[in-house]
Coordinates of C-alpha atoms and ligand atoms in Angstrom, one line a residue:
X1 CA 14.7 154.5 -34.0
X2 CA 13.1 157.8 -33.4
X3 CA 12.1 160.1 -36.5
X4 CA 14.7 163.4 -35.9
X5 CA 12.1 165.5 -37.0
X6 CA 11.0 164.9 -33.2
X7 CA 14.3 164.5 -31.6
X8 CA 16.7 167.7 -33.5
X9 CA 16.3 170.5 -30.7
X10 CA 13.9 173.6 -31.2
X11 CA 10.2 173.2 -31.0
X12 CA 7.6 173.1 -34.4
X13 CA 7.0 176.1 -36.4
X14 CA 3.8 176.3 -37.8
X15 CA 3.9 177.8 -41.4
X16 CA 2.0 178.0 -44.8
X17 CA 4.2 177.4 -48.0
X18 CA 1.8 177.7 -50.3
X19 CA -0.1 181.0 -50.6
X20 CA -1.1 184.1 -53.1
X21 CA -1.9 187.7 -52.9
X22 CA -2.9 190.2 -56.0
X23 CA 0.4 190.7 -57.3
X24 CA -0.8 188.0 -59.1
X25 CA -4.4 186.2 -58.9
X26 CA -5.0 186.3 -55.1
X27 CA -7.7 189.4 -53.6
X28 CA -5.7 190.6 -51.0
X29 CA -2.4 192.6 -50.3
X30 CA 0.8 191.1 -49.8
X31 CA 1.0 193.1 -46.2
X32 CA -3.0 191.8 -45.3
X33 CA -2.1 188.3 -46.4
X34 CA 0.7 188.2 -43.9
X35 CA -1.1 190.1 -41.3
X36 CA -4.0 187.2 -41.3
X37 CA -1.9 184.7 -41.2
X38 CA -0.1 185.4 -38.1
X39 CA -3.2 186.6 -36.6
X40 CA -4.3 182.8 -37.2
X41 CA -1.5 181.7 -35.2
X42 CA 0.9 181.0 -37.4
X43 CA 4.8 181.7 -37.3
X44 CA 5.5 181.7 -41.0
X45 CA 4.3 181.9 -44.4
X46 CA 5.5 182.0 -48.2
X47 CA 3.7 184.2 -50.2
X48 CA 4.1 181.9 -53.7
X49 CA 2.3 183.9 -56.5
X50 CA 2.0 183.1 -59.9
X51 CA 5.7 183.4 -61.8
X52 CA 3.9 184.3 -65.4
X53 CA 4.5 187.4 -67.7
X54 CA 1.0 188.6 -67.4
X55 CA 1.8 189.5 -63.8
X56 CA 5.5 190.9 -64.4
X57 CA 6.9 187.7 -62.7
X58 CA 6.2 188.6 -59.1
X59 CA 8.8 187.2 -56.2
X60 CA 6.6 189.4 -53.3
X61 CA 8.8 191.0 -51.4
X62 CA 7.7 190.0 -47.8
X63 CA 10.8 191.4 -45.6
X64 CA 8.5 194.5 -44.4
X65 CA 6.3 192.0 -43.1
X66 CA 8.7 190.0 -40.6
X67 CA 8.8 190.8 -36.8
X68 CA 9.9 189.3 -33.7
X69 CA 7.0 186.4 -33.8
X70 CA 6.5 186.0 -37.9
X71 CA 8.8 185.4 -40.4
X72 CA 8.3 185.2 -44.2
X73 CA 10.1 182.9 -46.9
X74 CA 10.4 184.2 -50.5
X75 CA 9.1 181.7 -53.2
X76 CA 6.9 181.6 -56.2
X77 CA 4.5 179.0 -58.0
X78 CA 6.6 178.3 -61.1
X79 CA 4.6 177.8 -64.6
X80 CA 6.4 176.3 -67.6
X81 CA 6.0 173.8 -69.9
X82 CA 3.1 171.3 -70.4
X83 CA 2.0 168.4 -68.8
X84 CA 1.2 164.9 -70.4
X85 CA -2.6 166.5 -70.6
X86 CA -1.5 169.5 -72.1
X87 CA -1.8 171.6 -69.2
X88 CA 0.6 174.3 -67.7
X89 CA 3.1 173.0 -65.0
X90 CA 2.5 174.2 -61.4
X91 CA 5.4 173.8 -59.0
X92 CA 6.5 175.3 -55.8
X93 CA 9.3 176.6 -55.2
X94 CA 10.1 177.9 -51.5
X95 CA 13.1 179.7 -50.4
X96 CA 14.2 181.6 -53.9
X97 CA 16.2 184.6 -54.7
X98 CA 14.8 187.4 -55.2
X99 CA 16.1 187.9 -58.7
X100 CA 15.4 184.0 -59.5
X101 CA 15.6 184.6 -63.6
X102 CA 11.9 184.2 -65.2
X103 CA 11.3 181.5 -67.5
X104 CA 9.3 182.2 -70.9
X105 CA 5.7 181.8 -69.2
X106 CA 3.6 184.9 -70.7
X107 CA 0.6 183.2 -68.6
X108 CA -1.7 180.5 -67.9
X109 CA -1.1 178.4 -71.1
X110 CA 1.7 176.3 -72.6
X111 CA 3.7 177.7 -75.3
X112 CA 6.4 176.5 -77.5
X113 CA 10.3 177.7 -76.7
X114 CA 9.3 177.6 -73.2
X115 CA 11.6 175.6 -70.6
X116 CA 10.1 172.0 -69.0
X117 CA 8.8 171.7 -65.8
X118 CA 11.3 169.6 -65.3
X119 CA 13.9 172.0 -66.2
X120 CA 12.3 174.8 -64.2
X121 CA 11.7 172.6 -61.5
X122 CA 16.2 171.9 -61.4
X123 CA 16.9 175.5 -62.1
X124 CA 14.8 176.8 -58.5
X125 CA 16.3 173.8 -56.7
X126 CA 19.9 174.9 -58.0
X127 CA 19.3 178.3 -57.2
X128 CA 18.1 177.2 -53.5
X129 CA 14.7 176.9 -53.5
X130 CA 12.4 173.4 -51.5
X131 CA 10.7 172.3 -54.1
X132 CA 7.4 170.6 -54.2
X133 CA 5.2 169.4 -56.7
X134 CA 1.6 171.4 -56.3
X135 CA -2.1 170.0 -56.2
X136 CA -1.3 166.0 -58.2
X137 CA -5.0 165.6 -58.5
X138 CA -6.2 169.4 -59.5
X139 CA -3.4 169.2 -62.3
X140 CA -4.7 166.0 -62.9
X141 CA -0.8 164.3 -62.8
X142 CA -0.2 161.3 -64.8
X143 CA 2.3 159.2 -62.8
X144 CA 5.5 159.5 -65.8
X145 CA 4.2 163.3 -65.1
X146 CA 5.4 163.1 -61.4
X147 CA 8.5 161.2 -62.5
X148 CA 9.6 163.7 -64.6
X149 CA 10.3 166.4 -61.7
X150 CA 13.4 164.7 -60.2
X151 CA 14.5 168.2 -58.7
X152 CA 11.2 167.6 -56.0
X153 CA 11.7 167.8 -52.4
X154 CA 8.2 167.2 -51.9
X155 CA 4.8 166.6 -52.8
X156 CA 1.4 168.0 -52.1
X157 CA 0.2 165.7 -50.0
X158 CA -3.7 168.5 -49.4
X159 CA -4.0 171.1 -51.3
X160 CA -7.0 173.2 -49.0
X161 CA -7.9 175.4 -52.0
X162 CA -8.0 172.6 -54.4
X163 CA -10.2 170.4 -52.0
X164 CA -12.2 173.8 -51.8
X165 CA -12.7 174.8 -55.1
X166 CA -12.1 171.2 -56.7
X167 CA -13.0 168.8 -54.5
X168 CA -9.0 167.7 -55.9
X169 CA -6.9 168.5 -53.3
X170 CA -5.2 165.3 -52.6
X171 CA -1.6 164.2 -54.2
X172 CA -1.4 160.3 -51.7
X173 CA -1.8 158.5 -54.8
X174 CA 1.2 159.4 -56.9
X175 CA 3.3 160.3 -53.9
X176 CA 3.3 156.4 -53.0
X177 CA 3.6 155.5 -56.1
X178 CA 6.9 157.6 -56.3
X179 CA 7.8 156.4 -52.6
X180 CA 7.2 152.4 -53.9
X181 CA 9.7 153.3 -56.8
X182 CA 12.6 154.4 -54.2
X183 CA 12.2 158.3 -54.5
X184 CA 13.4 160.2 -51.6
X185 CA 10.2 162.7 -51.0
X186 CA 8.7 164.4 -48.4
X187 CA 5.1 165.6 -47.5
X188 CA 3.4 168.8 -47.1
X189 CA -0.6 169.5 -46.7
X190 CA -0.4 173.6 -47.8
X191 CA -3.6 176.0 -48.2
X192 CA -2.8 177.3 -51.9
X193 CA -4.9 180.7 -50.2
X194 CA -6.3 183.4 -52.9
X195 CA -8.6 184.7 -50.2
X196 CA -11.2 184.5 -52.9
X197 CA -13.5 181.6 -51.2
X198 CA -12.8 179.2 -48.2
X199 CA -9.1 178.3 -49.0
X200 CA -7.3 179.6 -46.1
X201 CA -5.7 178.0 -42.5
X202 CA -6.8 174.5 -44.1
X203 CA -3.2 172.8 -44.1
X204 CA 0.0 173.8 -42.8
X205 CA 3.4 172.2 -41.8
X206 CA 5.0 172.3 -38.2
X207 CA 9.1 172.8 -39.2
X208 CA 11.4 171.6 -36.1
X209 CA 14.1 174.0 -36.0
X210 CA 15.6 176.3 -33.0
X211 CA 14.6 180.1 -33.6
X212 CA 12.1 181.2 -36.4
X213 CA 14.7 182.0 -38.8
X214 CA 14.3 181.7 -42.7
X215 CA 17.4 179.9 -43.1
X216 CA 16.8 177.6 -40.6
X217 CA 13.5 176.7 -41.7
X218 CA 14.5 176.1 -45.4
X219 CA 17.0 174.0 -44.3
X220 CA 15.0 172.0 -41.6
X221 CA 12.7 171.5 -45.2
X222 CA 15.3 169.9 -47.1
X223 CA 16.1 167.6 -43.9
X224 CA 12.5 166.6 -43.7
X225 CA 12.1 167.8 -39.8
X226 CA 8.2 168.4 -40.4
X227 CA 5.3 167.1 -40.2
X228 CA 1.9 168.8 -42.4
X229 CA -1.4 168.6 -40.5
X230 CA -4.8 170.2 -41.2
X231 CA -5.2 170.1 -37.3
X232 CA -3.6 167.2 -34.9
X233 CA -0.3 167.2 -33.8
X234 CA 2.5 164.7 -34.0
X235 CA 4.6 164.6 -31.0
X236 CA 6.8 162.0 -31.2
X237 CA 7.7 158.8 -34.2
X238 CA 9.4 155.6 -32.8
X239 CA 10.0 152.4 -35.0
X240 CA 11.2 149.1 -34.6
X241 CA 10.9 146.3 -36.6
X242 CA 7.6 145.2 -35.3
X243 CA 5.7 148.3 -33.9
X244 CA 5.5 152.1 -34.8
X245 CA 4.3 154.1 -31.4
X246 CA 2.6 157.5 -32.2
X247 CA 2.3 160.5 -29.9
X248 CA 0.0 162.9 -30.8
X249 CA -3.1 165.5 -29.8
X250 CA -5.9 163.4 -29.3
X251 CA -6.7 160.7 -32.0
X252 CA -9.3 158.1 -33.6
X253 CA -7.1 156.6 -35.6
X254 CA -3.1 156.0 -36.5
X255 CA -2.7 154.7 -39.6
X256 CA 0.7 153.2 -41.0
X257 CA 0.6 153.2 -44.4
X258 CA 3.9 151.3 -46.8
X259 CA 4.1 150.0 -50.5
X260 CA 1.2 148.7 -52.4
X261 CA -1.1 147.1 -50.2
X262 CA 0.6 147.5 -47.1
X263 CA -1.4 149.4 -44.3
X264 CA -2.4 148.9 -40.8
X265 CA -4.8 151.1 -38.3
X266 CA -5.4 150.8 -34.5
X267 CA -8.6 153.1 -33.6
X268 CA -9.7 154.6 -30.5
X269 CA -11.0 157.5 -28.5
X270 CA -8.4 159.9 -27.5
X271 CA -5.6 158.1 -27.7
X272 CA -2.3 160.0 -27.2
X273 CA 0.7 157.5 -27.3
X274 CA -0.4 154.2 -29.9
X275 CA 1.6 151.6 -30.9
X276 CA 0.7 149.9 -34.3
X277 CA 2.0 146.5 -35.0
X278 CA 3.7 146.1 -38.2
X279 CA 1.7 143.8 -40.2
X280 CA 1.2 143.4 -43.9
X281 CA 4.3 145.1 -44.8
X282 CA 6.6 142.2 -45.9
X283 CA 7.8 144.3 -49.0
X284 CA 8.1 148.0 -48.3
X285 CA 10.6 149.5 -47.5
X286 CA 9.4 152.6 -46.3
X287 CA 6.3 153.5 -44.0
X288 CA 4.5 156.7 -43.5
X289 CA 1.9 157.5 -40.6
X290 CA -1.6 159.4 -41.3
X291 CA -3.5 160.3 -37.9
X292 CA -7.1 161.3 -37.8
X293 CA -9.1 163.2 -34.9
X294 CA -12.3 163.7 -33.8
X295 CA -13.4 166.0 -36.2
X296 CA -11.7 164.3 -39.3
X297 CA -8.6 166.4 -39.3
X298 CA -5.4 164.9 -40.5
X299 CA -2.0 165.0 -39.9
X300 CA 1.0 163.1 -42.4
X301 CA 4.6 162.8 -40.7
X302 CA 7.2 162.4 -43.4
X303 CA 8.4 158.9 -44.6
X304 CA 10.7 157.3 -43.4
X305 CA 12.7 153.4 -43.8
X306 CA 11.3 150.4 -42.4
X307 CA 14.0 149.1 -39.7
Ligands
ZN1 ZN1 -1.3 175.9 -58.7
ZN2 ZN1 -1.2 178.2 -56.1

């Protein structure tokens, strides 16, 4: 079985989901933000500010900013309700309408009449929105915290501002402990950019899809044909019941990871096509791969079930 993230016809779209500008906390200009990005290379972006009162609920409106080799998604980082540590809710919400209603969120802090994150969370995903649940570790997400957003697409998987700023900026912990309780997730590595210290073109996702289209890329999100990466490449996923064989960029190491204890690593020096043998995985029912390059850089392909 091949993953269809590499078979569905197109080619990978490189884009950032998670990103701010200073209609709400970020230093730069919606227009500037977009303008560095593609000058980085990339094809897409969603500018995500913060959806609180104290910044009149901002959905940036990016379509001035799209041209024949960048697009833009509209989406917001939504903020309601309190966690199990009292803290605000962050979630992502990618792909929204414009006039998404605000919630009851005057600003950084929790207040009372205010919807859930779990309700917010339903509401963007009703409305259309891929949503993900942002930074686990920076939050500082208890696992019945991550349960509670049933509405999530996706998780965090690097969060390159977090790891910045926080030295937080991973979510692998609770997203395998969702994935070992049967939850149908995906993964995304995002940069969570204010511009305001090194938090920029640190993780991205490569979407599979046939032009650079909005649409199309929302919807290749919600099919889970992507892979995130802070810098190799993932060409190709084949699985049988006793191997998974990785293409990629060169690689040191690919790294199946499953349920509980489950993992297994072949390392090397360049390698572009490796097969790992499926050992130690008697109980999981779902595998994921992590490859590492030279330089450190990761890349996460999506899970995906255990022939
Ligand atoms: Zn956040
Ligand atoms: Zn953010």
């Amino acid at each position: 079985m091949s993953l269809t993230a590499f078979t569905a016809p197109g080619r990978f779209w490189r884009g950032n989901l998670h990103t701010h500008s200073n209609l709400s906390d970020g230093a730069l200009d919606p227009g500037e933000v977009c303008r560095r990005y593609q000058a980085e290379g990339y094809d897409f972006i969603a500018l995500t500010d913060h959806f609180v009162g104290m910044f009149d609920y901002p959905i940036a409106d990016t379509l001035p900013y799209r041209n024949n080799a960048f697009t833009t998604l509209l989406g917001a980082e939504l903020h309601s309700g309190a966690m199990e540590n009292g803290d605000l809710w962050h979630i992502l919400a990618v792909g929204l309408p414009a006039d998404f209603a605000p919630s009851n969120s005057p600003g950084f802090l929790a207040v009372d009449a205010q919807e859930t994150g779990p309700e917010v969370a339903r509401r963007a995903r009703d409305a259309g929105a891929f949503i993900a649940i942002a930074h686990p570790h920076w939050s500082g997400l208890t696992l019945a915290d991550a349960r509670s957003i049933d509405a999530a697409h996706a998780v965090e998987i690097y969060n390159h501002g977090c790891e910045a700023g926080a030295a937080r900026g991973g979510g692998g912990h609770v997203l395998d402990l969702l994935l070992s309780e049967g939850r149908d997730l995906t993964i995304i590595a995002t940069d969570d950019a204010h511009f305001t210290e090194p938090d920029h073109f640190g993780g991205w996702v490569m979407v599979k899809a046939e032009a650079n289209d909005p649409d199309l890329l929302l919807a290749a999100l919600k099919r889970g044909e992507f892979y995130a990466s802070q810098g190799p490449e993932i060409r190709g996923i084949d699985v049988t019941k006793s191997a998974v064989t990785v293409e990629t960029t060169a690689a040191v190491s690919i790294i199946v990871q499953g349920r509980g204890q489950g993992t297994a690593a072949v390392h090397g020096t360049s390698m572009t096509r490796t097969e790992v043998p499926l050992m130690r995985f008697y109980d999981s029912d779902w595998l994921r791969v992590t490859v590492v390059d030279a330089a450190g850089k990761q890349a996460w392909s999506n899970p995906f079930p255990r022939p």
